[in-house]
Structure formats: structure tokens, C-alpha cells
XYZ file of C-alpha atoms in Angstrom:
286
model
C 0.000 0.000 0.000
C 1.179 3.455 -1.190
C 0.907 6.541 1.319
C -0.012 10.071 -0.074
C 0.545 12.859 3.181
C -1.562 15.881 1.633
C 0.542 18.942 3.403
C -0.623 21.980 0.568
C -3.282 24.683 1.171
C -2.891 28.058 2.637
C -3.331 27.133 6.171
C -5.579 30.811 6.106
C -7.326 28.820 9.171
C -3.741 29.919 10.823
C -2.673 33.228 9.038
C -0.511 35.519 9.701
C 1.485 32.664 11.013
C 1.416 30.450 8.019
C 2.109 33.537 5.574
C 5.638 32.777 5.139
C 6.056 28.311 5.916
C 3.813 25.617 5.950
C 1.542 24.667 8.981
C 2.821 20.760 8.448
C 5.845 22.379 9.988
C 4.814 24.214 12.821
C 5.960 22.047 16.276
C 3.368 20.062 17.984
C 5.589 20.175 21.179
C 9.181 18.215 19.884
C 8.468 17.201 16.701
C 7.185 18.648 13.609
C 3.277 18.297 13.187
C 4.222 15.993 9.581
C 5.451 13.306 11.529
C 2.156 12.240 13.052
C 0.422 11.355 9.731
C 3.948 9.805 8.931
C 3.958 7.679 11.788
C 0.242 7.130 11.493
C 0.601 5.352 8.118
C 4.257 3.426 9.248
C 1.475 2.093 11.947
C -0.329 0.598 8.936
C 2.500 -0.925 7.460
C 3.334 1.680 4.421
C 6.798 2.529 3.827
C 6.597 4.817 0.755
C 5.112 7.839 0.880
C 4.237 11.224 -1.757
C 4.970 14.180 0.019
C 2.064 16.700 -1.065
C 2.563 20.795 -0.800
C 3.030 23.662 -2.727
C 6.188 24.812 -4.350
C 7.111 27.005 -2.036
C 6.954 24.568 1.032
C 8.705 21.471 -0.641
C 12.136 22.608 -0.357
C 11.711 22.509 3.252
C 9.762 19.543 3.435
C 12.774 18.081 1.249
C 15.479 19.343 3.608
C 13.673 17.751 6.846
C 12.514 14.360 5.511
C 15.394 13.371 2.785
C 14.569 10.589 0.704
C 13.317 8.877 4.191
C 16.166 6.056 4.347
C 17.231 7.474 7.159
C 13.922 5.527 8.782
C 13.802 2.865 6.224
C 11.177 4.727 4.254
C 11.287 5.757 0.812
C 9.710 9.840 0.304
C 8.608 11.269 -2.938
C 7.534 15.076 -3.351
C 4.813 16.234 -5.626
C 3.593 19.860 -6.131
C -0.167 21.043 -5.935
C 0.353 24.566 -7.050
C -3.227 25.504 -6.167
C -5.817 23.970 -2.899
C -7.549 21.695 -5.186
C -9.623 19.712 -3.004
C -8.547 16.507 -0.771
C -9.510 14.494 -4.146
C -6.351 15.712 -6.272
C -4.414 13.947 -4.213
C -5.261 11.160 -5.925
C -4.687 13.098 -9.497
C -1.430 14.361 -8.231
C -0.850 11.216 -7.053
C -2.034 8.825 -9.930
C 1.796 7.485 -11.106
C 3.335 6.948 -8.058
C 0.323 4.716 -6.569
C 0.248 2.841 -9.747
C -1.512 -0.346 -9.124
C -1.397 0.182 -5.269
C -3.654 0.650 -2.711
C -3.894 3.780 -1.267
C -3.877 5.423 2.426
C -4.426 9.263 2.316
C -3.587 11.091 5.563
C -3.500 14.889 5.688
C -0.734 16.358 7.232
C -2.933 18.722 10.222
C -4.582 15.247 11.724
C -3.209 13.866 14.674
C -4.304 10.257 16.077
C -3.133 8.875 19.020
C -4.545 5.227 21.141
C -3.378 2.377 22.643
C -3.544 -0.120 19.735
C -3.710 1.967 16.645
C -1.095 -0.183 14.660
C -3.891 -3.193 15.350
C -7.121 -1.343 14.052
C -4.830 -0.438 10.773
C -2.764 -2.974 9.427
C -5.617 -5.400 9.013
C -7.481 -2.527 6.459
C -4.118 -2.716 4.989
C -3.786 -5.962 4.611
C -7.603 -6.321 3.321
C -7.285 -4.028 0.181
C -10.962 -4.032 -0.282
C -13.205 -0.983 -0.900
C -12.571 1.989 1.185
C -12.386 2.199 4.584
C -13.109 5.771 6.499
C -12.788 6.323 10.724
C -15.349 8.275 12.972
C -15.182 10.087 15.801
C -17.509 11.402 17.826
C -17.695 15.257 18.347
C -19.411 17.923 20.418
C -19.948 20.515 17.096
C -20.685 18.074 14.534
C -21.799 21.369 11.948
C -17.853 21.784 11.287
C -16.915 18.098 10.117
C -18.192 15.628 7.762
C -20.622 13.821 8.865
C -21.967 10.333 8.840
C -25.340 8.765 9.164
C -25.672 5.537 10.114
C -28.654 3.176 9.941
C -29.598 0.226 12.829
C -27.298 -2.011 11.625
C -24.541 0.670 11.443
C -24.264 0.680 7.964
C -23.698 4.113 6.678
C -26.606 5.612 4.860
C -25.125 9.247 4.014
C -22.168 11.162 4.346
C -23.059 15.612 5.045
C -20.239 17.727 4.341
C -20.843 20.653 7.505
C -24.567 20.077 7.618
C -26.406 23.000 8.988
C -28.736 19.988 10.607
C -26.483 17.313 11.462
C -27.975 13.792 11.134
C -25.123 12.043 14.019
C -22.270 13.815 15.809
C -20.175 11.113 14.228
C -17.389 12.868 12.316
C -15.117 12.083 9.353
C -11.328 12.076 10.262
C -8.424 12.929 8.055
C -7.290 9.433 7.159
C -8.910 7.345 4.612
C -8.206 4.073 2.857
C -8.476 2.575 -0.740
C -8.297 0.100 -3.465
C -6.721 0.890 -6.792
C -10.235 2.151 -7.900
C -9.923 5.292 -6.163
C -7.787 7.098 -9.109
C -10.323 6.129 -11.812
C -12.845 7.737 -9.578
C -10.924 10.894 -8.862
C -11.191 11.159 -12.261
C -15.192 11.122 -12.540
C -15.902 13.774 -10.260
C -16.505 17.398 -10.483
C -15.738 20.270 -8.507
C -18.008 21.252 -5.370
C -19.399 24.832 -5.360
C -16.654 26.226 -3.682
C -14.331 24.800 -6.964
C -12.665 22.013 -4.858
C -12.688 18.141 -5.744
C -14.296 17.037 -2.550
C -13.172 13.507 -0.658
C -16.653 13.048 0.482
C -17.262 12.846 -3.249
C -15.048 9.797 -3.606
C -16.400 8.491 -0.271
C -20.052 8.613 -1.586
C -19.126 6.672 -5.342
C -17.565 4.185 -2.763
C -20.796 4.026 -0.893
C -23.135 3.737 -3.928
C -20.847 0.905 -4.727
C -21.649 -0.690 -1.902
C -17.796 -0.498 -0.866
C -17.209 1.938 2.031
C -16.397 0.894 5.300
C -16.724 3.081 8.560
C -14.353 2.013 11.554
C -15.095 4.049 14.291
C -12.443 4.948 16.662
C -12.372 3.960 20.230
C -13.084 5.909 23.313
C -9.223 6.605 24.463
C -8.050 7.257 21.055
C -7.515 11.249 20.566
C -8.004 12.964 17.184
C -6.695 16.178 17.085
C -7.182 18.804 14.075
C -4.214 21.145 14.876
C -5.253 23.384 11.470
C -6.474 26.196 13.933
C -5.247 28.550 16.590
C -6.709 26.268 19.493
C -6.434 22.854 17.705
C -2.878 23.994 17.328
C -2.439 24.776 21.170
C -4.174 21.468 22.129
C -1.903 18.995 20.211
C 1.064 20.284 21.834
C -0.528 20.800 25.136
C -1.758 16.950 24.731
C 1.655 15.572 23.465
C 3.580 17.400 26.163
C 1.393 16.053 28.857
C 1.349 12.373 27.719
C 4.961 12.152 26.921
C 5.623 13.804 30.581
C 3.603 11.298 32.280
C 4.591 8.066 30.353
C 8.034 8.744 29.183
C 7.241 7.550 25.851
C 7.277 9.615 23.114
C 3.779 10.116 19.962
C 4.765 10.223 16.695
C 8.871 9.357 17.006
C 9.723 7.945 13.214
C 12.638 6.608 14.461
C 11.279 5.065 17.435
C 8.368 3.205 14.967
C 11.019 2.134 12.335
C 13.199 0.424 14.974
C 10.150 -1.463 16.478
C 8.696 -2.134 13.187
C 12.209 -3.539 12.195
C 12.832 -1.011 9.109
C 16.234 0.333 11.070
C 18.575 -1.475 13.481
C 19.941 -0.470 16.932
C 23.040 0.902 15.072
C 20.985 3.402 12.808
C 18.897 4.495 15.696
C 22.261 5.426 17.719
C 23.520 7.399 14.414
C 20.134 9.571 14.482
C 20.543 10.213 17.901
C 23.738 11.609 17.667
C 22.607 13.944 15.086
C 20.185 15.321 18.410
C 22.180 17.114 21.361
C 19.073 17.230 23.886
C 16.411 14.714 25.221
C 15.019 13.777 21.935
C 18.608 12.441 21.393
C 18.994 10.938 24.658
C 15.758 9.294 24.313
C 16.405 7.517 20.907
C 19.798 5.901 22.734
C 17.640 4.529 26.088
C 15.646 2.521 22.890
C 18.378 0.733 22.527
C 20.997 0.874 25.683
């Protein structure tokens, strides 16, 4: 399965601040926000990746990642000039997934629980249909959202209803077979001249191919594309890493347990880092 991390836009939800560099780059706490949908998708098993972002932002997208060998990953960059719509990803994205599967993650989600790697690798290793995640939220009028019949099969998906059928939202991370490209192709802008993802979601549903997976209570998901969303990632990360010790959304700690880097290359990378992030990347492996 191919990973596409969509990191373009404006990020006006953040201006001034995101005038002059990406939002994907901003720090949630230690780590650039980019490396949660990065480790997200390593959770699920994918190891190459499409880099998504405007042509100003890739050069520094470039310089942090690399070609992602570093982490036993392999990074490719693509430009999307203009915000498009979610969908383009998959236009953007339509040589490098090839005959793949898909996983799109956009670079402002953040998902953290106790067993994450277990509710994604088997979607992974299914390549069926489509597979979305819900979450339940308190202002349901600001997501996409899903209704769900008795049997919880999903009977509609609302994109910011003004009269929300479920406070069961649609997160940033979707799945897909090789049919999703093909369908990317079919549809046509929204009203507000964007390709929409609930678009492909809903050809999926007519097809009788989406799934919903909704996500736990004690999993967070955290939309850090705003002011406050911003604030509450970091606030979140710094407060769960201080209590456990453990660290969200460490690349090099996932490669090493995943077994994409040895001991040896972890102990290189922490070198490169003369504080704690360093000095927790040796206690992996001392």
C-alpha cells in the first residue's frame, strides 16, 4: 500500500502565522506536526510515501525528511500549485500509486490510542473498498458527517450540515483500493471549486464499498489546522509524553520497532540530536 501525506493549502485557518512556511511544519511540542500522519501510516504498514505541498513549502519539506532512508522509508515530493480539493491527491498522485492501494492522511490530523497499529494494518492488509474512521464530536456542523442506519451501515455522508444527522465525524485518514484514481477522475468540482473527498467516499458508498471504523473511546483525534487545535496537540503531546516517558509520533522510534532500522541506525540519528530527543532515541536501545 502506497501513502499520499496531503501537506498543501494556505493554512488561512492559521494566518498571519502560516504567511511565510507551511503549517505541516509548525511544532506540535518536539516534533514537527508531519510526523504524526507519517507515523500514522508506518502504523499501517506503508513505507513509501508522496509528500504533497506547494512549491514554495517542498524545499523545506525536502530538507527535513530526505529521501526517508534514514527511517527505512522511501519519500517522494509532488507539487499542488493551487488547494484543489482533498480528491487531487489522488490526481497528483495517480503514477506513483500505480496499481497500489492507497492510504491518504493529511498532514494537520493527529491520532493517538493504545492499539492503533492493530485497528490499521488489518485494512491494509484487506485491500478491499474503502475504509473511512469516525469520531464522535461535540460541534458536529464543522466536520463531515456520517449517518448511520440500525445495523450501522452508513446511509449518508453531510459535508458541515447546517442539521447534522449524528455527531459522528469524518477524520483525516482514509483508505483505498486501486479504484480510487479512476474515480478521482469522474468527479466534479463542489461549489466552492474544490474536488471534494466526500465525493469519492459517496461513489464508494453507492458501490456498496465503504467501510466506517469508528475509533475507540481513548483514542484522541486532534485537528491542529487552527489557533486552538494547534495549542491542544502540543498541550496533549507534552502532557502524555511527561507522564509516560514515551514519546507520539517518534519515526525513528516506529522504524526500529517495526524492524525497518537497526539499533546501530537508531544510535547514528541520535547523535545527530544534542538534547532529550537524542537521549531518548539511545535509552531505545541501551
Amino acid at each position: 500500500m502506497k501513502g499520499i501525506i496531503l501537506a498543501g493549502g494556505r493554512g488561512t485557518r492559521l494566518y498571519p502565522i502560516t504567511r511565510g512556511i507551511s503549517k505541516q511544519l509548525f511544532p506540535v511540542y518536539d516534533k514537527p506536526m508531519i510526523y504524526h500522519p507519517i507515523t500514522t501510516l508506518m502504523f499501517a504498514g506503508v513505507t513509501e510515501f508522496l509528500v504533497i505541498s506547494t512549491p514554495q513549502a517542498l524545499p523545506m519539506f525536502k530538507e527535513l525528511l530526505g529521501n526517508g532512508q534514514n527511517w527505512g522509508l522511501d519519500f517522494q515530493y509532488a507539487e499542488q500549485s493551487e488547494p484543489r480539493g482533498l480528491a487531487d491527491a489522488f490526481l497528483i498522485g495517480e503514477s506513483f500509486i500505480g496499481n497500489d492501494p492507497c492510504a491518504l492522511a493529511l498532514g494537520d490530523n493527529i491520532f493517538h490510542g493504545t492499539g492503533l497499529g492493530e485497528q490499521l494494518q488489518p485494512i491494509n492488509a484487506a485491500n478491499q473498498g474503502a475504509t473511512i474512521f469516525g469520531y464522535t464530536v461535540a460541534d458536529p456542523s464543522s466536520f463531515g458527517i456520517v449517518e448511520q442506519g440500525p445495523d450501522g451501515k452508513i446511509l449518508s455522508i453531510e459535508e458541515k450540515p447546517k442539521a447534522p444527522k449524528s455527531n459522528l465525524a469524518v477524520t483525516g485518514l482514509y483508505f483505498y483500493n486501486n479504484d480510487v484514481v479512476s474515480i478521482a477522475k469522474t468527479i466534479k468540482p463542489s461549489k466552492r471549486g474544490e474536488l471534494e473527498i466526500t465525493s469519492i467516499n459517496n461513489a464508494y458508498l453507492e458501490n456498496g464499498a465503504l467501510d466506517l471504523k469508528v475509533l475507540p473511546r481513548g483514542t484522541a483525534w486532534l485537528d491542529a489546522g487552527t489557533f486552538d487545535g494547534l495549542l491542544q496537540a502540543a498541550e496533549y503531546v507534552h502532557a502524555v509524553e511527561k507522564r509516560t516517558g514515551s514519546k507520539i509520533a517518534c519515526p525513528e522510534e516506529v522504524a526500529f520497532h517495526l524492524g525497518l532500522i537497526d539499533s546501530e541506525q537508531v544510535l547514528k540519528l541520535a547523535a545527530d540530536h544534542k538534547n532529550e530527543y537524542g537521549d531518548y532515541l539511545e535509552r531505545l536501545v541501551r
